[in-house]
PDB file of C-alpha atoms and ligand atoms in Angstrom:
ATOM      1  CA  MET A 157      -0.017  -0.163  -0.039  1.00  0.00           C
ATOM      2  CA  THR A 158       1.565   3.475  -1.225  1.00  0.00           C
ATOM      3  CA  THR A 159       0.649   6.261   1.279  1.00  0.00           C
ATOM      4  CA  LEU A 160       1.508   9.244  -1.210  1.00  0.00           C
ATOM      5  CA  ASP A 161      -1.323  10.468  -3.825  1.00  0.00           C
ATOM      6  CA  SER A 162      -1.138   9.137  -6.840  1.00  0.00           C
ATOM      7  CA  ASN A 163      -0.421  12.426  -8.357  1.00  0.00           C
ATOM      8  CA  ILE A 164       2.395  13.224  -6.054  1.00  0.00           C
ATOM      9  CA  LEU A 165       3.803   9.379  -7.421  1.00  0.00           C
ATOM     10  CA  ASP A 166       3.535  10.954 -10.978  1.00  0.00           C
ATOM     11  CA  ALA A 167       5.151  13.914 -10.080  1.00  0.00           C
ATOM     12  CA  LEU A 168       8.376  12.318  -8.105  1.00  0.00           C
ATOM     13  CA  ALA A 169       8.904  10.164 -11.164  1.00  0.00           C
ATOM     14  CA  GLU A 170       8.586  12.848 -13.371  1.00  0.00           C
ATOM     15  CA  ARG A 171      11.068  15.020 -11.560  1.00  0.00           C
ATOM     16  CA  LEU A 172      13.382  12.269 -11.236  1.00  0.00           C
ATOM     17  CA  GLU A 173      13.275  10.992 -14.562  1.00  0.00           C
ATOM     18  CA  THR A 174      13.771  14.044 -16.624  1.00  0.00           C
ATOM     19  CA  CYS A 175      17.142  14.714 -14.121  1.00  0.00           C
ATOM     20  CA  GLN A 176      18.227  11.290 -15.906  1.00  0.00           C
ATOM     21  CA  LEU A 177      17.352  12.544 -19.293  1.00  0.00           C
ATOM     22  CA  GLU A 178      18.524  16.442 -18.958  1.00  0.00           C
ATOM     23  CA  ALA A 179      21.813  15.102 -16.890  1.00  0.00           C
ATOM     24  CA  LYS A 180      20.726  17.143 -13.741  1.00  0.00           C
ATOM     25  CA  ASP A 181      20.737  16.318 -10.571  1.00  0.00           C
ATOM     26  CA  THR A 182      18.448  16.759  -7.637  1.00  0.00           C
ATOM     27  CA  GLU A 183      17.763  16.416  -3.899  1.00  0.00           C
ATOM     28  CA  LYS A 184      16.817  13.211  -2.322  1.00  0.00           C
ATOM     29  CA  ILE A 185      13.071  13.048  -2.528  1.00  0.00           C
ATOM     30  CA  THR A 186      12.682  12.392   0.885  1.00  0.00           C
ATOM     31  CA  ASN A 187      13.883  15.806   1.689  1.00  0.00           C
ATOM     32  CA  ASP A 188      10.018  16.779   0.733  1.00  0.00           C
ATOM     33  CA  HIS A 189       8.366  13.097   1.331  1.00  0.00           C
ATOM     34  CA  PRO A 190      10.377  12.043   4.886  1.00  0.00           C
ATOM     35  CA  ASP A 191       7.033   9.526   5.146  1.00  0.00           C
ATOM     36  CA  MET A 192       7.018   7.947   2.252  1.00  0.00           C
ATOM     37  CA  ASP A 193       7.437   4.352   2.543  1.00  0.00           C
ATOM     38  CA  TRP A 194       9.065   1.366   0.230  1.00  0.00           C
ATOM     39  CA  ASP A 195       5.701   0.730  -1.475  1.00  0.00           C
ATOM     40  CA  ASP A 196       5.819   4.572  -2.653  1.00  0.00           C
ATOM     41  CA  ALA A 197       9.664   4.457  -3.492  1.00  0.00           C
ATOM     42  CA  TYR A 198       8.947   1.170  -6.146  1.00  0.00           C
ATOM     43  CA  ALA A 199       5.545   2.754  -7.016  1.00  0.00           C
ATOM     44  CA  ILE A 200       8.140   5.699  -8.353  1.00  0.00           C
ATOM     45  CA  GLN A 201      10.646   3.832  -9.660  1.00  0.00           C
ATOM     46  CA  GLU A 202       7.593   1.526 -11.658  1.00  0.00           C
ATOM     47  CA  ARG A 203       6.452   4.784 -13.380  1.00  0.00           C
ATOM     48  CA  ILE A 204       9.459   5.961 -14.427  1.00  0.00           C
ATOM     49  CA  LEU A 205       9.595   2.404 -16.164  1.00  0.00           C
ATOM     50  CA  LYS A 206       5.915   3.159 -17.444  1.00  0.00           C
ATOM     51  CA  ARG A 207       7.109   6.204 -19.188  1.00  0.00           C
ATOM     52  CA  LYS A 208      10.056   4.536 -20.920  1.00  0.00           C
ATOM     53  CA  LEU A 209       8.000   1.775 -22.455  1.00  0.00           C
ATOM     54  CA  GLY A 210       4.991   4.588 -23.190  1.00  0.00           C
ATOM     55  CA  ARG A 211       8.003   6.133 -25.161  1.00  0.00           C
ATOM     56  CA  GLY A 212       8.763   2.986 -26.885  1.00  0.00           C
ATOM     57  CA  ARG A 213      11.328   1.727 -24.997  1.00  0.00           C
ATOM     58  CA  ARG A 214      12.152  -1.876 -24.060  1.00  0.00           C
ATOM     59  CA  LEU A 215      12.820  -3.347 -20.967  1.00  0.00           C
ATOM     60  CA  ALA A 216      16.422  -5.030 -21.781  1.00  0.00           C
ATOM     61  CA  GLY A 217      17.043  -5.960 -18.007  1.00  0.00           C
ATOM     62  CA  LEU A 218      16.726  -5.768 -14.581  1.00  0.00           C
ATOM     63  CA  LYS A 219      18.907  -5.578 -11.669  1.00  0.00           C
ATOM     64  CA  ALA A 220      19.890  -6.083  -7.945  1.00  0.00           C
ATOM     65  CA  GLY A 221      21.855  -3.397  -6.156  1.00  0.00           C
ATOM     66  CA  LEU A 222      23.519  -3.129  -2.705  1.00  0.00           C
ATOM     67  CA  THR A 223      24.432  -6.285  -2.851  1.00  0.00           C
ATOM     68  CA  SER A 224      28.253  -6.874  -1.705  1.00  0.00           C
ATOM     69  CA  PHE A 225      28.567  -6.868   2.069  1.00  0.00           C
ATOM     70  CA  ALA A 226      30.547  -4.118   1.934  1.00  0.00           C
ATOM     71  CA  LYS A 227      28.534  -1.612   0.253  1.00  0.00           C
ATOM     72  CA  MET A 228      25.179  -3.129   2.632  1.00  0.00           C
ATOM     73  CA  LYS A 229      27.661  -2.442   5.461  1.00  0.00           C
ATOM     74  CA  GLN A 230      28.279   1.140   4.397  1.00  0.00           C
ATOM     75  CA  MET A 231      24.772   1.674   3.907  1.00  0.00           C
ATOM     76  CA  ASP A 232      23.549  -0.143   6.940  1.00  0.00           C
ATOM     77  CA  VAL A 233      21.089  -2.138   5.121  1.00  0.00           C
ATOM     78  CA  GLU A 234      19.997  -5.667   5.747  1.00  0.00           C
ATOM     79  CA  SER A 235      18.530  -6.386   2.371  1.00  0.00           C
ATOM     80  CA  PRO A 236      19.313  -5.358  -1.583  1.00  0.00           C
ATOM     81  CA  VAL A 237      17.356  -2.929  -3.909  1.00  0.00           C
ATOM     82  CA  PHE A 238      15.698  -3.676  -7.116  1.00  0.00           C
ATOM     83  CA  GLY A 239      15.677  -2.073 -10.443  1.00  0.00           C
ATOM     84  CA  PHE A 240      15.776  -2.599 -14.463  1.00  0.00           C
ATOM     85  CA  MET A 241      17.786  -1.404 -17.242  1.00  0.00           C
ATOM     86  CA  THR A 242      15.853  -0.219 -20.728  1.00  0.00           C
ATOM     87  CA  ASP A 243      17.651  -0.472 -23.941  1.00  0.00           C
ATOM     88  CA  ASP A 244      19.205   2.647 -24.296  1.00  0.00           C
ATOM     89  CA  TYR A 245      21.132   1.947 -21.069  1.00  0.00           C
ATOM     90  CA  ILE A 246      22.723  -0.997 -23.446  1.00  0.00           C
ATOM     91  CA  VAL A 247      26.644   0.167 -24.549  1.00  0.00           C
ATOM     92  CA  PRO A 248      27.694  -2.233 -27.096  1.00  0.00           C
ATOM     93  CA  ASP A 249      31.247  -4.247 -25.924  1.00  0.00           C
ATOM     94  CA  GLY A 250      34.433  -2.169 -26.640  1.00  0.00           C
ATOM     95  CA  GLY A 251      31.851   0.718 -27.136  1.00  0.00           C
ATOM     96  CA  GLU A 252      31.342   4.102 -26.102  1.00  0.00           C
ATOM     97  CA  CYS A 253      29.463   5.704 -22.719  1.00  0.00           C
ATOM     98  CA  ASP A 254      28.802   9.791 -23.766  1.00  0.00           C
ATOM     99  CA  THR A 255      29.296  11.150 -20.467  1.00  0.00           C
ATOM    100  CA  ARG A 256      27.608  14.216 -21.164  1.00  0.00           C
ATOM    101  CA  SER A 257      24.224  12.661 -20.936  1.00  0.00           C
ATOM    102  CA  LEU A 258      25.328  11.491 -16.926  1.00  0.00           C
ATOM    103  CA  ILE A 259      25.771  13.354 -14.073  1.00  0.00           C
ATOM    104  CA  HIS A 260      28.571  11.774 -12.419  1.00  0.00           C
ATOM    105  CA  PRO A 261      29.358   8.073 -13.533  1.00  0.00           C
ATOM    106  CA  LYS A 262      30.389   5.110 -11.665  1.00  0.00           C
ATOM    107  CA  VAL A 263      31.347   1.905 -12.640  1.00  0.00           C
ATOM    108  CA  GLU A 264      30.642  -1.623 -10.645  1.00  0.00           C
ATOM    109  CA  PRO A 265      32.457  -5.043 -11.630  1.00  0.00           C
ATOM    110  CA  GLU A 266      29.377  -7.768 -12.007  1.00  0.00           C
ATOM    111  CA  ILE A 267      28.232 -10.932 -12.820  1.00  0.00           C
ATOM    112  CA  ALA A 268      25.086 -10.857 -15.374  1.00  0.00           C
ATOM    113  CA  PHE A 269      22.434 -13.491 -15.422  1.00  0.00           C
ATOM    114  CA  VAL A 270      20.365 -15.000 -18.102  1.00  0.00           C
ATOM    115  CA  THR A 271      17.391 -17.052 -17.138  1.00  0.00           C
ATOM    116  CA  ARG A 272      16.321 -19.777 -19.200  1.00  0.00           C
ATOM    117  CA  LYS A 273      13.716 -20.394 -17.403  1.00  0.00           C
ATOM    118  CA  SER A 274      11.125 -17.987 -15.638  1.00  0.00           C
ATOM    119  CA  LEU A 275      11.426 -17.673 -11.464  1.00  0.00           C
ATOM    120  CA  SER A 276       8.973 -16.694  -9.407  1.00  0.00           C
ATOM    121  CA  GLY A 277       9.015 -16.100  -5.545  1.00  0.00           C
ATOM    122  CA  PRO A 278       7.930 -16.762  -2.748  1.00  0.00           C
ATOM    123  CA  GLY A 279      10.490 -19.925  -2.013  1.00  0.00           C
ATOM    124  CA  CYS A 280      12.761 -19.008  -4.555  1.00  0.00           C
ATOM    125  CA  HIS A 281      16.270 -20.280  -3.627  1.00  0.00           C
ATOM    126  CA  ILE A 282      19.668 -20.314  -4.958  1.00  0.00           C
ATOM    127  CA  GLY A 283      18.745 -24.102  -6.154  1.00  0.00           C
ATOM    128  CA  THR A 284      16.060 -22.825  -7.645  1.00  0.00           C
ATOM    129  CA  VAL A 285      18.136 -19.971  -9.806  1.00  0.00           C
ATOM    130  CA  LEU A 286      21.221 -22.099 -10.675  1.00  0.00           C
ATOM    131  CA  GLU A 287      18.619 -24.663 -12.119  1.00  0.00           C
ATOM    132  CA  ALA A 288      17.190 -21.801 -14.459  1.00  0.00           C
ATOM    133  CA  THR A 289      20.062 -19.981 -15.366  1.00  0.00           C
ATOM    134  CA  ASP A 290      20.734 -20.627 -19.017  1.00  0.00           C
ATOM    135  CA  PHE A 291      24.784 -18.971 -18.652  1.00  0.00           C
ATOM    136  CA  VAL A 292      26.252 -16.159 -16.727  1.00  0.00           C
ATOM    137  CA  ILE A 293      28.642 -13.271 -18.560  1.00  0.00           C
ATOM    138  CA  PRO A 294      30.841 -10.813 -17.451  1.00  0.00           C
ATOM    139  CA  GLY A 295      29.221  -7.539 -17.180  1.00  0.00           C
ATOM    140  CA  ILE A 296      29.550  -3.832 -16.183  1.00  0.00           C
ATOM    141  CA  GLU A 297      27.256  -1.594 -14.919  1.00  0.00           C
ATOM    142  CA  VAL A 298      27.601   2.033 -15.143  1.00  0.00           C
ATOM    143  CA  ILE A 299      25.634   3.643 -11.998  1.00  0.00           C
ATOM    144  CA  ASP A 300      24.380   7.352 -12.205  1.00  0.00           C
ATOM    145  CA  SER A 301      22.207   8.820  -9.158  1.00  0.00           C
ATOM    146  CA  ARG A 302      20.125  11.330 -10.072  1.00  0.00           C
ATOM    147  CA  TYR A 303      20.714  13.061  -5.943  1.00  0.00           C
ATOM    148  CA  ARG A 304      23.308  15.316  -6.000  1.00  0.00           C
ATOM    149  CA  ASP A 305      27.127  14.189  -4.310  1.00  0.00           C
ATOM    150  CA  PHE A 306      25.508  10.501  -4.661  1.00  0.00           C
ATOM    151  CA  LYS A 307      24.185  11.584  -1.387  1.00  0.00           C
ATOM    152  CA  PHE A 308      20.383   9.839  -0.892  1.00  0.00           C
ATOM    153  CA  ASP A 309      18.862   7.225   1.555  1.00  0.00           C
ATOM    154  CA  LEU A 310      17.470   3.859   0.679  1.00  0.00           C
ATOM    155  CA  LYS A 311      14.095   4.867  -0.192  1.00  0.00           C
ATOM    156  CA  SER A 312      15.260   7.575  -1.901  1.00  0.00           C
ATOM    157  CA  VAL A 313      17.591   5.712  -4.338  1.00  0.00           C
ATOM    158  CA  ILE A 314      14.587   2.827  -5.068  1.00  0.00           C
ATOM    159  CA  ALA A 315      12.600   5.718  -6.200  1.00  0.00           C
ATOM    160  CA  ASP A 316      15.882   6.516  -8.548  1.00  0.00           C
ATOM    161  CA  ASN A 317      15.847   3.292 -10.053  1.00  0.00           C
ATOM    162  CA  THR A 318      18.794   2.234  -7.669  1.00  0.00           C
ATOM    163  CA  SER A 319      20.631   4.181  -9.414  1.00  0.00           C
ATOM    164  CA  ALA A 320      20.716   2.604 -13.182  1.00  0.00           C
ATOM    165  CA  SER A 321      21.758   4.207 -15.989  1.00  0.00           C
ATOM    166  CA  ARG A 322      24.216   1.924 -18.416  1.00  0.00           C
ATOM    167  CA  PHE A 323      25.922  -1.349 -18.919  1.00  0.00           C
ATOM    168  CA  VAL A 324      27.829  -3.435 -20.768  1.00  0.00           C
ATOM    169  CA  ILE A 325      28.103  -7.109 -21.069  1.00  0.00           C
ATOM    170  CA  GLY A 326      30.566  -9.297 -23.251  1.00  0.00           C
ATOM    171  CA  GLY A 327      33.289 -11.852 -22.958  1.00  0.00           C
ATOM    172  CA  THR A 328      32.111 -15.744 -22.971  1.00  0.00           C
ATOM    173  CA  PRO A 329      28.417 -16.730 -21.821  1.00  0.00           C
ATOM    174  CA  THR A 330      29.241 -19.551 -19.686  1.00  0.00           C
ATOM    175  CA  ARG A 331      26.819 -22.352 -18.346  1.00  0.00           C
ATOM    176  CA  LEU A 332      26.757 -23.040 -14.630  1.00  0.00           C
ATOM    177  CA  ASP A 333      27.904 -26.609 -14.963  1.00  0.00           C
ATOM    178  CA  GLY A 334      31.268 -27.572 -12.431  1.00  0.00           C
ATOM    179  CA  LEU A 335      31.813 -23.503 -11.769  1.00  0.00           C
ATOM    180  CA  ASP A 336      31.557 -22.493  -8.183  1.00  0.00           C
ATOM    181  CA  LEU A 337      30.593 -18.060  -8.909  1.00  0.00           C
ATOM    182  CA  ARG A 338      31.570 -17.687  -4.931  1.00  0.00           C
ATOM    183  CA  THR A 339      35.641 -18.612  -5.820  1.00  0.00           C
ATOM    184  CA  VAL A 340      35.490 -16.939  -9.580  1.00  0.00           C
ATOM    185  CA  GLY A 341      37.980 -13.833  -9.366  1.00  0.00           C
ATOM    186  CA  ILE A 342      37.489 -10.485 -11.279  1.00  0.00           C
ATOM    187  CA  VAL A 343      39.536  -7.875 -11.425  1.00  0.00           C
ATOM    188  CA  MET A 344      38.364  -4.601 -13.029  1.00  0.00           C
ATOM    189  CA  GLU A 345      41.024  -2.206 -14.981  1.00  0.00           C
ATOM    190  CA  LYS A 346      40.508   1.777 -15.430  1.00  0.00           C
ATOM    191  CA  ASN A 347      42.923   3.200 -18.497  1.00  0.00           C
ATOM    192  CA  GLY A 348      44.734  -0.260 -17.770  1.00  0.00           C
ATOM    193  CA  GLU A 349      45.296  -0.112 -14.260  1.00  0.00           C
ATOM    194  CA  PRO A 350      43.467  -2.497 -11.893  1.00  0.00           C
ATOM    195  CA  VAL A 351      41.310  -1.019  -9.465  1.00  0.00           C
ATOM    196  CA  SER A 352      39.242  -3.779  -8.147  1.00  0.00           C
ATOM    197  CA  PHE A 353      39.681  -7.025  -7.338  1.00  0.00           C
ATOM    198  CA  GLY A 354      37.176  -9.646  -5.607  1.00  0.00           C
ATOM    199  CA  ALA A 355      35.387 -12.819  -5.812  1.00  0.00           C
ATOM    200  CA  GLY A 356      31.695 -13.199  -6.411  1.00  0.00           C
ATOM    201  CA  ALA A 357      31.365 -14.528  -2.703  1.00  0.00           C
ATOM    202  CA  ALA A 358      31.747 -10.596  -2.424  1.00  0.00           C
ATOM    203  CA  VAL A 359      28.108 -10.666  -3.174  1.00  0.00           C
ATOM    204  CA  LEU A 360      26.009 -12.139  -0.633  1.00  0.00           C
ATOM    205  CA  GLY A 361      28.087 -15.242  -0.482  1.00  0.00           C
ATOM    206  CA  HIS A 362      26.712 -16.502  -3.948  1.00  0.00           C
ATOM    207  CA  PRO A 363      25.679 -14.162  -6.928  1.00  0.00           C
ATOM    208  CA  ALA A 364      22.525 -16.581  -7.712  1.00  0.00           C
ATOM    209  CA  THR A 365      20.954 -15.546  -4.014  1.00  0.00           C
ATOM    210  CA  ALA A 366      20.850 -11.752  -5.357  1.00  0.00           C
ATOM    211  CA  ILE A 367      18.636 -13.352  -8.267  1.00  0.00           C
ATOM    212  CA  ALA A 368      16.601 -15.362  -5.703  1.00  0.00           C
ATOM    213  CA  MET A 369      15.989 -12.296  -3.700  1.00  0.00           C
ATOM    214  CA  LEU A 370      14.563 -10.620  -6.722  1.00  0.00           C
ATOM    215  CA  ALA A 371      12.423 -13.366  -7.773  1.00  0.00           C
ATOM    216  CA  ASN A 372      10.974 -13.280  -4.020  1.00  0.00           C
ATOM    217  CA  HIS A 373      10.608  -9.535  -4.229  1.00  0.00           C
ATOM    218  CA  LEU A 374       8.641  -9.975  -7.228  1.00  0.00           C
ATOM    219  CA  GLY A 375       6.884 -12.521  -6.072  1.00  0.00           C
ATOM    220  CA  ALA A 376       5.503  -9.985  -3.366  1.00  0.00           C
ATOM    221  CA  ARG A 377       4.214  -7.999  -6.174  1.00  0.00           C
ATOM    222  CA  GLY A 378       2.507 -10.774  -8.176  1.00  0.00           C
ATOM    223  CA  GLN A 379       5.361 -10.341 -10.732  1.00  0.00           C
ATOM    224  CA  ALA A 380       8.047 -12.805 -11.885  1.00  0.00           C
ATOM    225  CA  ILE A 381      11.492 -13.234 -13.697  1.00  0.00           C
ATOM    226  CA  PRO A 382      10.056 -14.388 -16.855  1.00  0.00           C
ATOM    227  CA  ALA A 383      12.639 -16.670 -18.851  1.00  0.00           C
ATOM    228  CA  GLY A 384      15.168 -14.982 -21.313  1.00  0.00           C
ATOM    229  CA  THR A 385      15.905 -12.491 -18.631  1.00  0.00           C
ATOM    230  CA  LEU A 386      19.201 -10.435 -18.290  1.00  0.00           C
ATOM    231  CA  ILE A 387      19.892  -9.491 -14.229  1.00  0.00           C
ATOM    232  CA  LEU A 388      23.027  -7.871 -13.089  1.00  0.00           C
ATOM    233  CA  SER A 389      23.232  -9.453  -9.829  1.00  0.00           C
ATOM    234  CA  GLY A 390      25.353  -6.711  -8.299  1.00  0.00           C
ATOM    235  CA  GLY A 391      28.524  -4.607  -7.759  1.00  0.00           C
ATOM    236  CA  ILE A 392      31.724  -7.091  -6.336  1.00  0.00           C
ATOM    237  CA  THR A 393      33.150  -4.503  -5.352  1.00  0.00           C
ATOM    238  CA  GLU A 394      32.505  -0.724  -4.551  1.00  0.00           C
ATOM    239  CA  ALA A 395      31.254   1.643  -7.733  1.00  0.00           C
ATOM    240  CA  VAL A 396      34.612   3.295  -9.210  1.00  0.00           C
ATOM    241  CA  PRO A 397      34.083   7.171 -10.460  1.00  0.00           C
ATOM    242  CA  VAL A 398      34.873   7.475 -13.946  1.00  0.00           C
ATOM    243  CA  GLN A 399      34.900  10.155 -16.075  1.00  0.00           C
ATOM    244  CA  ALA A 400      35.604  11.402 -19.941  1.00  0.00           C
ATOM    245  CA  GLY A 401      38.740   9.800 -21.431  1.00  0.00           C
ATOM    246  CA  ASP A 402      38.737   6.448 -19.115  1.00  0.00           C
ATOM    247  CA  ASN A 403      38.843   3.256 -20.478  1.00  0.00           C
ATOM    248  CA  VAL A 404      37.236   0.469 -18.063  1.00  0.00           C
ATOM    249  CA  THR A 405      37.855  -3.593 -18.534  1.00  0.00           C
ATOM    250  CA  LEU A 406      36.335  -6.036 -16.420  1.00  0.00           C
ATOM    251  CA  ARG A 407      38.216  -9.067 -16.724  1.00  0.00           C
ATOM    252  CA  VAL A 408      35.826 -12.506 -15.030  1.00  0.00           C
ATOM    253  CA  GLN A 409      38.146 -15.347 -14.426  1.00  0.00           C
ATOM    254  CA  GLY A 410      37.082 -18.442 -17.267  1.00  0.00           C
ATOM    255  CA  MET A 411      34.930 -15.978 -18.662  1.00  0.00           C
ATOM    256  CA  GLY A 412      36.875 -13.592 -20.413  1.00  0.00           C
ATOM    257  CA  SER A 413      36.275 -10.120 -20.675  1.00  0.00           C
ATOM    258  CA  THR A 414      34.162  -6.665 -21.463  1.00  0.00           C
ATOM    259  CA  SER A 415      35.207  -3.321 -21.624  1.00  0.00           C
ATOM    260  CA  LEU A 416      33.704   0.200 -22.206  1.00  0.00           C
ATOM    261  CA  ARG A 417      35.030   3.850 -23.186  1.00  0.00           C
ATOM    262  CA  PHE A 418      34.121   6.893 -21.856  1.00  0.00           C
ATOM    263  CA  VAL A 419      33.910   9.824 -24.047  1.00  0.00           C
TER     264      VAL A 419
HETATM  265  O1  LIG B 274      23.832  -0.770  -8.395  1.00  0.00           O
HETATM  266  C1  LIG B 274      24.207  -0.812  -7.569  1.00  0.00           C
HETATM  267  O2  LIG B 274      24.308  -1.235  -6.166  1.00  0.00           O
HETATM  268  C2  LIG B 274      23.609   0.821  -7.195  1.00  0.00           C
HETATM  269  C3  LIG B 274      22.533   0.865  -6.075  1.00  0.00           C
HETATM  270  C4  LIG B 274      22.086   2.396  -5.487  1.00  0.00           C
HETATM  271  C5  LIG B 274      23.219   2.800  -4.711  1.00  0.00           C
HETATM  272  C6  LIG B 274      24.549   3.327  -5.197  1.00  0.00           C
HETATM  273  O3  LIG B 274      24.036   4.768  -6.066  1.00  0.00           O
HETATM  274  O4  LIG B 274      25.485   3.623  -4.880  1.00  0.00           O
HETATM  275 MG1  LIG B 275      24.960  -2.401  -9.336  1.00  0.00          MG
END
């Protein structure tokens, strides 16, 4: 049950999406609506998606955010947050990302899942996810909070579609048979220098846990993850700021690499 009036939810969705489209920042929305609840936050995010689909955009994938223990501790939260990507968020592997369309981008090294079966909650668990996964592939998420100086609280960031803005996937689509994602190592390089190191277990003990939590989150809303969905399972390390001129490459053990250039 939302607490905010439908007109206010619409206005907040328009405000946040306009900031995204015009690359302008804003104050966090809980400053004006301190009593808004979790349903309000997701209702605003859903309205942003509806605005995009209404203009002909296609849903390109889903995401879990705040999934690494380091980031959850930093934000003092126990649950990840969930969001979406539309087709205009896709950067081709090795392609360019135009910083003029972004406010203050950062990059996160992630493992992307692609499902071959629908996943629904409640009761979805890591086993269900592993059985329903088609393949995993390296992915770099570009996050770009619409909030001034990346300063927000959890409800504000959910409403802002968890800072989603661009992503690239590439490397080798890899089946999960015999692969232990917990011990798969990653290195992210910025301009040829390694800047982040980690292993899959940094994401909730196993990145598939983030997918199960997403299915359970959607299940509570009467929705499911369809077969063939791409899902970013969350940053393995903290996000790294980038600017025009930066080249970023993510190497994932046994899965090759993916990269993008900021111009
Ligand atoms: O994908 C993420 O983990 C980002 C979640 C939102 C918080 C942030 O902008 O850092
Ligand atoms: Mg992320």
